[in-house]
PDB file of C-alpha atoms in Angstrom:
ATOM      1  CA  UNK A   1     -18.190   5.476   7.582  1.00  0.00           C
ATOM      2  CA  UNK A   2     -15.579   3.092   6.124  1.00  0.00           C
ATOM      3  CA  UNK A   3     -13.882   0.238   7.178  1.00  0.00           C
ATOM      4  CA  UNK A   4      -9.985  -0.525   7.142  1.00  0.00           C
ATOM      5  CA  UNK A   5      -7.866  -3.601   8.311  1.00  0.00           C
ATOM      6  CA  UNK A   6      -4.383  -3.541   9.655  1.00  0.00           C
ATOM      7  CA  UNK A   7      -2.377  -5.991   7.295  1.00  0.00           C
ATOM      8  CA  UNK A   8       0.106  -8.460   8.640  1.00  0.00           C
ATOM      9  CA  UNK A   9       3.461  -6.337   8.902  1.00  0.00           C
ATOM     10  CA  UNK A  10       3.650  -7.571  12.377  1.00  0.00           C
ATOM     11  CA  UNK A  11       3.675 -11.505  11.829  1.00  0.00           C
ATOM     12  CA  UNK A  12       6.661 -13.271  12.843  1.00  0.00           C
ATOM     13  CA  UNK A  13       7.589 -15.494   9.755  1.00  0.00           C
ATOM     14  CA  UNK A  14       5.123 -13.792   7.571  1.00  0.00           C
ATOM     15  CA  UNK A  15       5.644 -14.424   3.845  1.00  0.00           C
ATOM     16  CA  UNK A  16       5.106 -11.981   0.680  1.00  0.00           C
ATOM     17  CA  UNK A  17       2.376 -14.625  -0.280  1.00  0.00           C
ATOM     18  CA  UNK A  18       0.663 -14.290   2.857  1.00  0.00           C
ATOM     19  CA  UNK A  19       0.442 -10.745   3.138  1.00  0.00           C
ATOM     20  CA  UNK A  20      -0.696 -10.745  -0.531  1.00  0.00           C
ATOM     21  CA  UNK A  21      -3.349 -13.066   0.522  1.00  0.00           C
ATOM     22  CA  UNK A  22      -4.289 -10.859   3.080  1.00  0.00           C
ATOM     23  CA  UNK A  23      -4.327  -7.767   1.053  1.00  0.00           C
ATOM     24  CA  UNK A  24      -6.038  -9.306  -1.921  1.00  0.00           C
ATOM     25  CA  UNK A  25      -9.097 -10.665   0.658  1.00  0.00           C
ATOM     26  CA  UNK A  26      -9.387  -7.231   2.019  1.00  0.00           C
ATOM     27  CA  UNK A  27      -9.605  -5.815  -1.382  1.00  0.00           C
ATOM     28  CA  UNK A  28     -11.980  -8.292  -2.617  1.00  0.00           C
ATOM     29  CA  UNK A  29     -14.357  -8.074   0.549  1.00  0.00           C
ATOM     30  CA  UNK A  30     -14.994  -4.142  -0.449  1.00  0.00           C
ATOM     31  CA  UNK A  31     -12.716  -3.182   2.452  1.00  0.00           C
ATOM     32  CA  UNK A  32     -11.452   0.683   1.970  1.00  0.00           C
ATOM     33  CA  UNK A  33      -8.209   0.539   3.200  1.00  0.00           C
ATOM     34  CA  UNK A  34      -5.280  -1.478   4.473  1.00  0.00           C
ATOM     35  CA  UNK A  35      -3.030  -0.227   6.996  1.00  0.00           C
ATOM     36  CA  UNK A  36       0.532  -0.735   8.615  1.00  0.00           C
ATOM     37  CA  UNK A  37       2.680   1.155  11.155  1.00  0.00           C
ATOM     38  CA  UNK A  38       6.124   2.208  11.106  1.00  0.00           C
ATOM     39  CA  UNK A  39       9.296   1.398  13.418  1.00  0.00           C
ATOM     40  CA  UNK A  40      12.499   0.814  11.749  1.00  0.00           C
ATOM     41  CA  UNK A  41      14.299  -0.391  15.317  1.00  0.00           C
ATOM     42  CA  UNK A  42      13.265  -1.156  18.959  1.00  0.00           C
ATOM     43  CA  UNK A  43      15.984  -0.786  22.006  1.00  0.00           C
ATOM     44  CA  UNK A  44      17.079  -4.042  22.986  1.00  0.00           C
ATOM     45  CA  UNK A  45      18.662  -3.129  26.309  1.00  0.00           C
ATOM     46  CA  UNK A  46      16.615  -0.526  28.871  1.00  0.00           C
ATOM     47  CA  UNK A  47      13.500   1.524  27.513  1.00  0.00           C
ATOM     48  CA  UNK A  48      13.299   4.825  29.569  1.00  0.00           C
ATOM     49  CA  UNK A  49      10.654   6.163  26.630  1.00  0.00           C
ATOM     50  CA  UNK A  50       6.825   5.790  27.427  1.00  0.00           C
ATOM     51  CA  UNK A  51       4.238   6.069  25.260  1.00  0.00           C
ATOM     52  CA  UNK A  52       1.091   8.286  25.644  1.00  0.00           C
ATOM     53  CA  UNK A  53      -2.528   7.024  24.556  1.00  0.00           C
ATOM     54  CA  UNK A  54      -1.255   3.238  24.019  1.00  0.00           C
ATOM     55  CA  UNK A  55      -1.373   1.583  27.784  1.00  0.00           C
ATOM     56  CA  UNK A  56      -2.192   2.692  30.823  1.00  0.00           C
ATOM     57  CA  UNK A  57       1.665   2.761  32.200  1.00  0.00           C
ATOM     58  CA  UNK A  58       2.837   4.292  28.885  1.00  0.00           C
ATOM     59  CA  UNK A  59       4.965   0.951  28.147  1.00  0.00           C
ATOM     60  CA  UNK A  60       4.685   0.098  24.593  1.00  0.00           C
ATOM     61  CA  UNK A  61       2.557  -3.098  24.739  1.00  0.00           C
ATOM     62  CA  UNK A  62       4.327  -5.676  22.587  1.00  0.00           C
ATOM     63  CA  UNK A  63       7.573  -7.678  22.515  1.00  0.00           C
ATOM     64  CA  UNK A  64      10.581  -5.333  21.347  1.00  0.00           C
ATOM     65  CA  UNK A  65      11.654  -8.273  19.269  1.00  0.00           C
ATOM     66  CA  UNK A  66       8.573  -8.755  17.482  1.00  0.00           C
ATOM     67  CA  UNK A  67       8.860  -8.910  13.567  1.00  0.00           C
ATOM     68  CA  UNK A  68       8.168  -5.451  12.074  1.00  0.00           C
ATOM     69  CA  UNK A  69       8.074  -5.361   8.415  1.00  0.00           C
ATOM     70  CA  UNK A  70       9.403  -1.782   6.563  1.00  0.00           C
ATOM     71  CA  UNK A  71       6.088   0.254   6.370  1.00  0.00           C
ATOM     72  CA  UNK A  72       6.181   1.714   2.671  1.00  0.00           C
ATOM     73  CA  UNK A  73       8.097  -1.462   1.093  1.00  0.00           C
ATOM     74  CA  UNK A  74       4.984  -3.647   2.852  1.00  0.00           C
ATOM     75  CA  UNK A  75       2.470  -0.975   1.015  1.00  0.00           C
ATOM     76  CA  UNK A  76       4.116  -1.131  -2.318  1.00  0.00           C
ATOM     77  CA  UNK A  77       3.788  -5.225  -2.000  1.00  0.00           C
ATOM     78  CA  UNK A  78       0.395  -4.873  -1.208  1.00  0.00           C
ATOM     79  CA  UNK A  79      -0.345  -2.398  -4.356  1.00  0.00           C
ATOM     80  CA  UNK A  80       0.970  -4.579  -6.439  1.00  0.00           C
ATOM     81  CA  UNK A  81      -1.948  -7.407  -5.916  1.00  0.00           C
ATOM     82  CA  UNK A  82      -5.025  -4.956  -5.111  1.00  0.00           C
ATOM     83  CA  UNK A  83      -7.197  -2.602  -7.487  1.00  0.00           C
ATOM     84  CA  UNK A  84      -8.802  -0.329  -5.094  1.00  0.00           C
ATOM     85  CA  UNK A  85      -7.619  -0.766  -1.202  1.00  0.00           C
ATOM     86  CA  UNK A  86      -6.381   2.611  -0.480  1.00  0.00           C
ATOM     87  CA  UNK A  87      -3.025   1.912   0.889  1.00  0.00           C
ATOM     88  CA  UNK A  88      -2.018   3.618   4.544  1.00  0.00           C
ATOM     89  CA  UNK A  89       0.350   4.030   7.152  1.00  0.00           C
ATOM     90  CA  UNK A  90      -0.796   4.763  10.519  1.00  0.00           C
ATOM     91  CA  UNK A  91       1.637   6.287  11.728  1.00  0.00           C
ATOM     92  CA  UNK A  92       5.254   7.010   9.933  1.00  0.00           C
ATOM     93  CA  UNK A  93       7.376   8.541  12.360  1.00  0.00           C
ATOM     94  CA  UNK A  94       8.175  11.755   9.892  1.00  0.00           C
ATOM     95  CA  UNK A  95      11.193  13.426  12.083  1.00  0.00           C
ATOM     96  CA  UNK A  96      13.224  10.120  11.540  1.00  0.00           C
ATOM     97  CA  UNK A  97      13.167  10.315   7.383  1.00  0.00           C
ATOM     98  CA  UNK A  98      14.605  12.820   5.259  1.00  0.00           C
ATOM     99  CA  UNK A  99      11.931  14.490   3.879  1.00  0.00           C
ATOM    100  CA  UNK A 100      12.851  14.294   0.141  1.00  0.00           C
ATOM    101  CA  UNK A 101      13.360  10.668   0.077  1.00  0.00           C
ATOM    102  CA  UNK A 102      10.063   9.975   1.666  1.00  0.00           C
ATOM    103  CA  UNK A 103       8.348  12.614  -0.272  1.00  0.00           C
ATOM    104  CA  UNK A 104      10.012  10.454  -3.274  1.00  0.00           C
ATOM    105  CA  UNK A 105       9.019   6.980  -1.804  1.00  0.00           C
ATOM    106  CA  UNK A 106       5.306   7.994  -1.242  1.00  0.00           C
ATOM    107  CA  UNK A 107       4.690   9.760  -4.348  1.00  0.00           C
ATOM    108  CA  UNK A 108       6.311   6.837  -6.563  1.00  0.00           C
ATOM    109  CA  UNK A 109       3.775   4.438  -4.464  1.00  0.00           C
ATOM    110  CA  UNK A 110       0.861   6.889  -5.464  1.00  0.00           C
ATOM    111  CA  UNK A 111       1.979   6.918  -8.991  1.00  0.00           C
ATOM    112  CA  UNK A 112       1.977   3.112  -9.482  1.00  0.00           C
ATOM    113  CA  UNK A 113      -0.890   2.254  -7.569  1.00  0.00           C
ATOM    114  CA  UNK A 114      -3.319   5.003  -9.093  1.00  0.00           C
ATOM    115  CA  UNK A 115      -3.888   7.538  -6.396  1.00  0.00           C
ATOM    116  CA  UNK A 116      -4.066   5.078  -3.517  1.00  0.00           C
ATOM    117  CA  UNK A 117      -1.780   6.145  -0.543  1.00  0.00           C
ATOM    118  CA  UNK A 118      -2.816   7.965   2.526  1.00  0.00           C
ATOM    119  CA  UNK A 119      -0.006   9.141   4.877  1.00  0.00           C
ATOM    120  CA  UNK A 120      -0.485   8.959   8.634  1.00  0.00           C
ATOM    121  CA  UNK A 121       2.324  10.802  10.637  1.00  0.00           C
ATOM    122  CA  UNK A 122       3.640  11.287  13.883  1.00  0.00           C
ATOM    123  CA  UNK A 123       6.524  13.090  15.719  1.00  0.00           C
ATOM    124  CA  UNK A 124       7.604   9.471  17.030  1.00  0.00           C
ATOM    125  CA  UNK A 125       7.641   8.668  21.051  1.00  0.00           C
ATOM    126  CA  UNK A 126      10.756   6.134  21.155  1.00  0.00           C
ATOM    127  CA  UNK A 127      13.791   8.454  22.095  1.00  0.00           C
ATOM    128  CA  UNK A 128      16.004   5.151  21.886  1.00  0.00           C
ATOM    129  CA  UNK A 129      14.967   4.502  18.195  1.00  0.00           C
ATOM    130  CA  UNK A 130      15.899   8.203  17.221  1.00  0.00           C
ATOM    131  CA  UNK A 131      19.126   7.798  18.849  1.00  0.00           C
ATOM    132  CA  UNK A 132      19.656   4.781  16.993  1.00  0.00           C
ATOM    133  CA  UNK A 133      19.075   6.266  13.951  1.00  0.00           C
ATOM    134  CA  UNK A 134      21.386   9.227  14.570  1.00  0.00           C
ATOM    135  CA  UNK A 135      18.406  11.250  14.307  1.00  0.00           C
ATOM    136  CA  UNK A 136      17.959  14.566  16.846  1.00  0.00           C
ATOM    137  CA  UNK A 137      15.397  13.985  19.410  1.00  0.00           C
ATOM    138  CA  UNK A 138      14.961  17.891  20.038  1.00  0.00           C
ATOM    139  CA  UNK A 139      12.468  19.590  18.019  1.00  0.00           C
ATOM    140  CA  UNK A 140      10.826  16.642  16.179  1.00  0.00           C
ATOM    141  CA  UNK A 141       7.510  18.406  16.195  1.00  0.00           C
ATOM    142  CA  UNK A 142       9.515  21.492  14.541  1.00  0.00           C
ATOM    143  CA  UNK A 143      11.018  18.950  12.281  1.00  0.00           C
ATOM    144  CA  UNK A 144       7.696  16.972  11.548  1.00  0.00           C
ATOM    145  CA  UNK A 145       6.010  20.173  10.666  1.00  0.00           C
ATOM    146  CA  UNK A 146       8.897  21.277   8.251  1.00  0.00           C
ATOM    147  CA  UNK A 147       8.858  17.762   6.284  1.00  0.00           C
ATOM    148  CA  UNK A 148       4.873  17.969   5.978  1.00  0.00           C
ATOM    149  CA  UNK A 149       5.511  21.575   4.197  1.00  0.00           C
ATOM    150  CA  UNK A 150       8.205  20.286   2.270  1.00  0.00           C
ATOM    151  CA  UNK A 151       6.489  17.199   1.147  1.00  0.00           C
ATOM    152  CA  UNK A 152       3.461  19.155  -0.024  1.00  0.00           C
ATOM    153  CA  UNK A 153       5.764  21.359  -2.002  1.00  0.00           C
ATOM    154  CA  UNK A 154       7.409  18.671  -3.728  1.00  0.00           C
ATOM    155  CA  UNK A 155       4.496  17.091  -4.540  1.00  0.00           C
ATOM    156  CA  UNK A 156       2.575  20.415  -6.080  1.00  0.00           C
ATOM    157  CA  UNK A 157       5.139  21.474  -8.600  1.00  0.00           C
ATOM    158  CA  UNK A 158       8.696  21.730  -9.390  1.00  0.00           C
ATOM    159  CA  UNK A 159      11.761  22.838  -9.072  1.00  0.00           C
ATOM    160  CA  UNK A 160      11.596  23.020  -5.209  1.00  0.00           C
ATOM    161  CA  UNK A 161      12.816  25.242  -2.541  1.00  0.00           C
ATOM    162  CA  UNK A 162      11.965  25.428   1.230  1.00  0.00           C
ATOM    163  CA  UNK A 163      13.385  27.680   4.039  1.00  0.00           C
ATOM    164  CA  UNK A 164      11.938  26.095   7.195  1.00  0.00           C
ATOM    165  CA  UNK A 165      12.657  26.139  11.214  1.00  0.00           C
ATOM    166  CA  UNK A 166      14.709  22.902  10.656  1.00  0.00           C
ATOM    167  CA  UNK A 167      14.370  21.898   7.335  1.00  0.00           C
ATOM    168  CA  UNK A 168      15.941  23.602   4.026  1.00  0.00           C
ATOM    169  CA  UNK A 169      16.278  23.325   0.750  1.00  0.00           C
ATOM    170  CA  UNK A 170      18.262  26.338  -0.150  1.00  0.00           C
ATOM    171  CA  UNK A 171      18.818  25.566  -4.003  1.00  0.00           C
ATOM    172  CA  UNK A 172      15.904  24.623  -6.147  1.00  0.00           C
ATOM    173  CA  UNK A 173      15.944  21.079  -7.326  1.00  0.00           C
ATOM    174  CA  UNK A 174      13.597  19.277  -9.469  1.00  0.00           C
ATOM    175  CA  UNK A 175      11.073  16.667  -7.857  1.00  0.00           C
ATOM    176  CA  UNK A 176       9.572  14.222 -10.054  1.00  0.00           C
ATOM    177  CA  UNK A 177       7.254  11.902 -10.445  1.00  0.00           C
ATOM    178  CA  UNK A 178       4.327  14.117  -8.456  1.00  0.00           C
ATOM    179  CA  UNK A 179       0.809  12.590  -7.359  1.00  0.00           C
ATOM    180  CA  UNK A 180      -2.119  13.307  -9.258  1.00  0.00           C
ATOM    181  CA  UNK A 181      -3.699  14.928  -6.547  1.00  0.00           C
ATOM    182  CA  UNK A 182      -2.432  15.807  -2.793  1.00  0.00           C
ATOM    183  CA  UNK A 183      -1.850  12.634  -0.813  1.00  0.00           C
ATOM    184  CA  UNK A 184      -3.760  13.191   2.584  1.00  0.00           C
ATOM    185  CA  UNK A 185      -1.429  13.508   5.684  1.00  0.00           C
ATOM    186  CA  UNK A 186      -3.308  12.233   8.881  1.00  0.00           C
ATOM    187  CA  UNK A 187      -1.979  12.831  12.084  1.00  0.00           C
ATOM    188  CA  UNK A 188      -1.282  10.710  15.122  1.00  0.00           C
ATOM    189  CA  UNK A 189      -1.075  11.566  18.928  1.00  0.00           C
ATOM    190  CA  UNK A 190      -3.836  12.279  21.839  1.00  0.00           C
ATOM    191  CA  UNK A 191      -2.301  15.445  23.680  1.00  0.00           C
ATOM    192  CA  UNK A 192      -3.742  18.410  23.168  1.00  0.00           C
ATOM    193  CA  UNK A 193      -1.022  19.531  20.894  1.00  0.00           C
ATOM    194  CA  UNK A 194      -1.073  16.866  18.984  1.00  0.00           C
ATOM    195  CA  UNK A 195      -4.882  17.362  18.482  1.00  0.00           C
ATOM    196  CA  UNK A 196      -4.028  21.078  17.499  1.00  0.00           C
ATOM    197  CA  UNK A 197      -1.419  20.131  15.079  1.00  0.00           C
ATOM    198  CA  UNK A 198      -3.725  17.678  13.379  1.00  0.00           C
ATOM    199  CA  UNK A 199      -6.667  20.181  13.218  1.00  0.00           C
ATOM    200  CA  UNK A 200      -4.624  23.047  11.593  1.00  0.00           C
ATOM    201  CA  UNK A 201      -1.899  21.065   9.850  1.00  0.00           C
ATOM    202  CA  UNK A 202      -3.184  17.961   9.035  1.00  0.00           C
ATOM    203  CA  UNK A 203      -6.009  16.552   6.480  1.00  0.00           C
ATOM    204  CA  UNK A 204      -7.086  14.006   9.228  1.00  0.00           C
ATOM    205  CA  UNK A 205      -6.344  12.468  12.709  1.00  0.00           C
ATOM    206  CA  UNK A 206      -5.760   8.587  13.660  1.00  0.00           C
ATOM    207  CA  UNK A 207      -6.565   7.582  17.437  1.00  0.00           C
ATOM    208  CA  UNK A 208      -6.492   4.424  18.644  1.00  0.00           C
ATOM    209  CA  UNK A 209      -8.515   2.378  21.027  1.00  0.00           C
ATOM    210  CA  UNK A 210     -11.468   5.173  21.596  1.00  0.00           C
ATOM    211  CA  UNK A 211     -14.550   3.892  22.391  1.00  0.00           C
ATOM    212  CA  UNK A 212     -17.525   5.365  20.523  1.00  0.00           C
ATOM    213  CA  UNK A 213     -18.298   7.954  23.259  1.00  0.00           C
ATOM    214  CA  UNK A 214     -14.835   9.079  23.216  1.00  0.00           C
ATOM    215  CA  UNK A 215     -14.646   9.178  19.403  1.00  0.00           C
ATOM    216  CA  UNK A 216     -17.416  11.518  19.313  1.00  0.00           C
ATOM    217  CA  UNK A 217     -15.546  13.996  22.015  1.00  0.00           C
ATOM    218  CA  UNK A 218     -12.372  14.069  20.275  1.00  0.00           C
ATOM    219  CA  UNK A 219     -14.342  14.656  16.725  1.00  0.00           C
ATOM    220  CA  UNK A 220     -16.038  17.313  18.646  1.00  0.00           C
ATOM    221  CA  UNK A 221     -12.712  18.491  20.059  1.00  0.00           C
ATOM    222  CA  UNK A 222     -11.056  18.794  16.661  1.00  0.00           C
ATOM    223  CA  UNK A 223     -13.810  20.707  15.033  1.00  0.00           C
ATOM    224  CA  UNK A 224     -13.075  23.217  17.941  1.00  0.00           C
ATOM    225  CA  UNK A 225      -9.912  23.519  17.171  1.00  0.00           C
ATOM    226  CA  UNK A 226     -10.370  24.283  13.275  1.00  0.00           C
ATOM    227  CA  UNK A 227     -10.326  20.875  11.760  1.00  0.00           C
ATOM    228  CA  UNK A 228     -12.069  21.365   8.276  1.00  0.00           C
ATOM    229  CA  UNK A 229     -15.445  19.850   7.321  1.00  0.00           C
ATOM    230  CA  UNK A 230     -13.691  17.209   4.717  1.00  0.00           C
ATOM    231  CA  UNK A 231     -11.412  16.414   7.791  1.00  0.00           C
ATOM    232  CA  UNK A 232     -10.514  12.370   7.668  1.00  0.00           C
ATOM    233  CA  UNK A 233     -11.299  11.133  11.042  1.00  0.00           C
ATOM    234  CA  UNK A 234      -9.488   7.445  11.899  1.00  0.00           C
ATOM    235  CA  UNK A 235     -10.006   5.256  15.053  1.00  0.00           C
ATOM    236  CA  UNK A 236      -8.466   1.543  15.400  1.00  0.00           C
ATOM    237  CA  UNK A 237      -9.850  -0.969  17.137  1.00  0.00           C
ATOM    238  CA  UNK A 238      -8.199  -4.331  18.554  1.00  0.00           C
ATOM    239  CA  UNK A 239     -10.504  -7.276  18.113  1.00  0.00           C
ATOM    240  CA  UNK A 240     -10.774 -10.975  18.918  1.00  0.00           C
ATOM    241  CA  UNK A 241     -11.664 -13.151  15.230  1.00  0.00           C
ATOM    242  CA  UNK A 242     -13.585 -16.147  16.469  1.00  0.00           C
ATOM    243  CA  UNK A 243     -11.093 -19.703  17.815  1.00  0.00           C
ATOM    244  CA  UNK A 244      -7.922 -17.785  17.714  1.00  0.00           C
ATOM    245  CA  UNK A 245      -5.530 -18.922  20.978  1.00  0.00           C
ATOM    246  CA  UNK A 246      -4.015 -16.581  23.068  1.00  0.00           C
ATOM    247  CA  UNK A 247      -7.068 -13.796  22.357  1.00  0.00           C
ATOM    248  CA  UNK A 248      -7.054 -10.565  24.194  1.00  0.00           C
ATOM    249  CA  UNK A 249     -10.430 -10.715  26.362  1.00  0.00           C
ATOM    250  CA  UNK A 250     -10.576  -7.271  26.998  1.00  0.00           C
ATOM    251  CA  UNK A 251     -10.783  -6.601  23.320  1.00  0.00           C
ATOM    252  CA  UNK A 252     -14.035  -6.530  21.099  1.00  0.00           C
ATOM    253  CA  UNK A 253     -15.345 -10.471  20.052  1.00  0.00           C
ATOM    254  CA  UNK A 254     -16.449 -10.284  16.472  1.00  0.00           C
ATOM    255  CA  UNK A 255     -18.140 -14.050  16.498  1.00  0.00           C
ATOM    256  CA  UNK A 256     -21.557 -12.091  16.215  1.00  0.00           C
ATOM    257  CA  UNK A 257     -22.021 -10.168  12.528  1.00  0.00           C
ATOM    258  CA  UNK A 258     -25.506  -8.547  14.229  1.00  0.00           C
ATOM    259  CA  UNK A 259     -23.595  -7.504  17.298  1.00  0.00           C
ATOM    260  CA  UNK A 260     -20.145  -6.091  15.392  1.00  0.00           C
ATOM    261  CA  UNK A 261     -22.801  -4.254  12.967  1.00  0.00           C
ATOM    262  CA  UNK A 262     -24.374  -2.718  15.672  1.00  0.00           C
ATOM    263  CA  UNK A 263     -20.677  -1.711  17.131  1.00  0.00           C
ATOM    264  CA  UNK A 264     -19.943  -0.106  13.818  1.00  0.00           C
ATOM    265  CA  UNK A 265     -23.202   1.684  13.643  1.00  0.00           C
ATOM    266  CA  UNK A 266     -22.061   3.195  17.260  1.00  0.00           C
ATOM    267  CA  UNK A 267     -18.910   4.332  15.660  1.00  0.00           C
ATOM    268  CA  UNK A 268     -20.300   5.806  12.729  1.00  0.00           C
ATOM    269  CA  UNK A 269     -22.708   7.883  14.486  1.00  0.00           C
ATOM    270  CA  UNK A 270     -19.631   9.273  16.709  1.00  0.00           C
ATOM    271  CA  UNK A 271     -18.292  10.541  13.384  1.00  0.00           C
ATOM    272  CA  UNK A 272     -15.714   8.306  12.694  1.00  0.00           C
ATOM    273  CA  UNK A 273     -14.601   8.219   9.144  1.00  0.00           C
ATOM    274  CA  UNK A 274     -12.550   5.003   8.874  1.00  0.00           C
ATOM    275  CA  UNK A 275     -13.184   2.525  11.379  1.00  0.00           C
ATOM    276  CA  UNK A 276      -9.398   0.561  11.421  1.00  0.00           C
ATOM    277  CA  UNK A 277     -10.168  -3.170  12.560  1.00  0.00           C
ATOM    278  CA  UNK A 278      -7.217  -4.972  14.199  1.00  0.00           C
ATOM    279  CA  UNK A 279      -6.913  -8.821  15.242  1.00  0.00           C
ATOM    280  CA  UNK A 280      -5.512  -8.933  18.787  1.00  0.00           C
ATOM    281  CA  UNK A 281      -3.935 -11.814  17.566  1.00  0.00           C
ATOM    282  CA  UNK A 282      -0.886 -11.549  15.193  1.00  0.00           C
ATOM    283  CA  UNK A 283      -1.075 -14.423  12.757  1.00  0.00           C
ATOM    284  CA  UNK A 284      -1.842 -14.266   9.110  1.00  0.00           C
ATOM    285  CA  UNK A 285      -5.030 -16.483  10.359  1.00  0.00           C
ATOM    286  CA  UNK A 286      -6.307 -14.126  12.491  1.00  0.00           C
ATOM    287  CA  UNK A 287      -6.171 -11.415   9.803  1.00  0.00           C
ATOM    288  CA  UNK A 288      -8.040 -13.504   7.193  1.00  0.00           C
ATOM    289  CA  UNK A 289     -10.848 -14.486   9.981  1.00  0.00           C
ATOM    290  CA  UNK A 290     -11.029 -10.851  10.905  1.00  0.00           C
ATOM    291  CA  UNK A 291     -11.609  -9.759   7.497  1.00  0.00           C
ATOM    292  CA  UNK A 292     -14.416 -12.439   7.204  1.00  0.00           C
ATOM    293  CA  UNK A 293     -15.756 -11.192  10.189  1.00  0.00           C
ATOM    294  CA  UNK A 294     -15.946  -7.882   8.995  1.00  0.00           C
ATOM    295  CA  UNK A 295     -17.301  -8.559   5.860  1.00  0.00           C
ATOM    296  CA  UNK A 296     -20.341 -10.338   7.143  1.00  0.00           C
ATOM    297  CA  UNK A 297     -21.282  -7.331   9.481  1.00  0.00           C
ATOM    298  CA  UNK A 298     -20.114  -4.685   7.174  1.00  0.00           C
ATOM    299  CA  UNK A 299     -22.771  -6.202   4.498  1.00  0.00           C
ATOM    300  CA  UNK A 300     -25.327  -5.863   7.167  1.00  0.00           C
ATOM    301  CA  UNK A 301     -24.611  -2.218   7.689  1.00  0.00           C
ATOM    302  CA  UNK A 302     -23.688  -0.738   3.985  1.00  0.00           C
ATOM    303  CA  UNK A 303     -20.601   0.199   5.328  1.00  0.00           C
ATOM    304  CA  UNK A 304     -18.737  -1.929   2.287  1.00  0.00           C
ATOM    305  CA  UNK A 305     -17.102  -0.409  -1.079  1.00  0.00           C
ATOM    306  CA  UNK A 306     -18.901  -1.657  -4.093  1.00  0.00           C
ATOM    307  CA  UNK A 307     -16.493  -3.766  -5.740  1.00  0.00           C
ATOM    308  CA  UNK A 308     -14.919  -2.166  -9.184  1.00  0.00           C
ATOM    309  CA  UNK A 309     -11.992  -2.862 -11.305  1.00  0.00           C
ATOM    310  CA  UNK A 310     -11.527   0.917 -11.412  1.00  0.00           C
ATOM    311  CA  UNK A 311      -8.123   1.212  -9.513  1.00  0.00           C
ATOM    312  CA  UNK A 312      -9.094   3.959  -8.208  1.00  0.00           C
ATOM    313  CA  UNK A 313      -9.748   4.764  -4.243  1.00  0.00           C
ATOM    314  CA  UNK A 314     -12.963   5.309  -2.787  1.00  0.00           C
TER     315      UNK A 314
END
């Protein structure tokens, strides 16, 4: 198992210098990956949409007016100050994006970073966001599948054509640059259709707030549905770094490196490939403190990347 960390794309008033400091700290601590998530806008009025798997009542658990930096721009900034850290979005709302534009953004970042990009992908849950962006809500799952197929075709060779159920590129177009190796696409979602889509079409799956027994069950289910042996299984966990005002007492405390190392071992035993560590307090200081605690626990379990200047992903 490897250890990732959420980057502070969602901290009010975060500066480029602060984001760079967190990314560099994660890289220098030997962590595998730095992650952001993706929302362009949130509704300011009534919210009718609900999200499965995040909260018991399906309501989004954060303020709708909270700072949220654009995902791929943020990772480009992080790429410029790191050498080994895998740069990942978990998840990008694929059906909201033009497939060729998104494929170009990802390919560009992958080339400039030396092949360090993972693309998490989801079909989206916030209908109001789709409406604001002028993107059809209907058939978003099919649009997601077409987007994945078109991006992979564009990354594989040029010229490109595509004829899908929702998306098409009828006349051939040149697509360059292309990644040296395929960019992994990991799918999110906890429903049975989402798990099946991940197992049959994705290079991995991303889940949130699963305890080790739940992680083991989900991994088993993904394998039953057809996940390949090299399938990437990622689970995120909210954690409380020490001495952080406003910490959520329902989340995992990280003050004891020995106890935290035991938690890491439980996730590794459950078949998790990457445990994404995320502070429950959204400040830059909380991110830096969490990296320190994860590093101390990770050293006890051998889960940290050996430091290098290779510029390539672990």
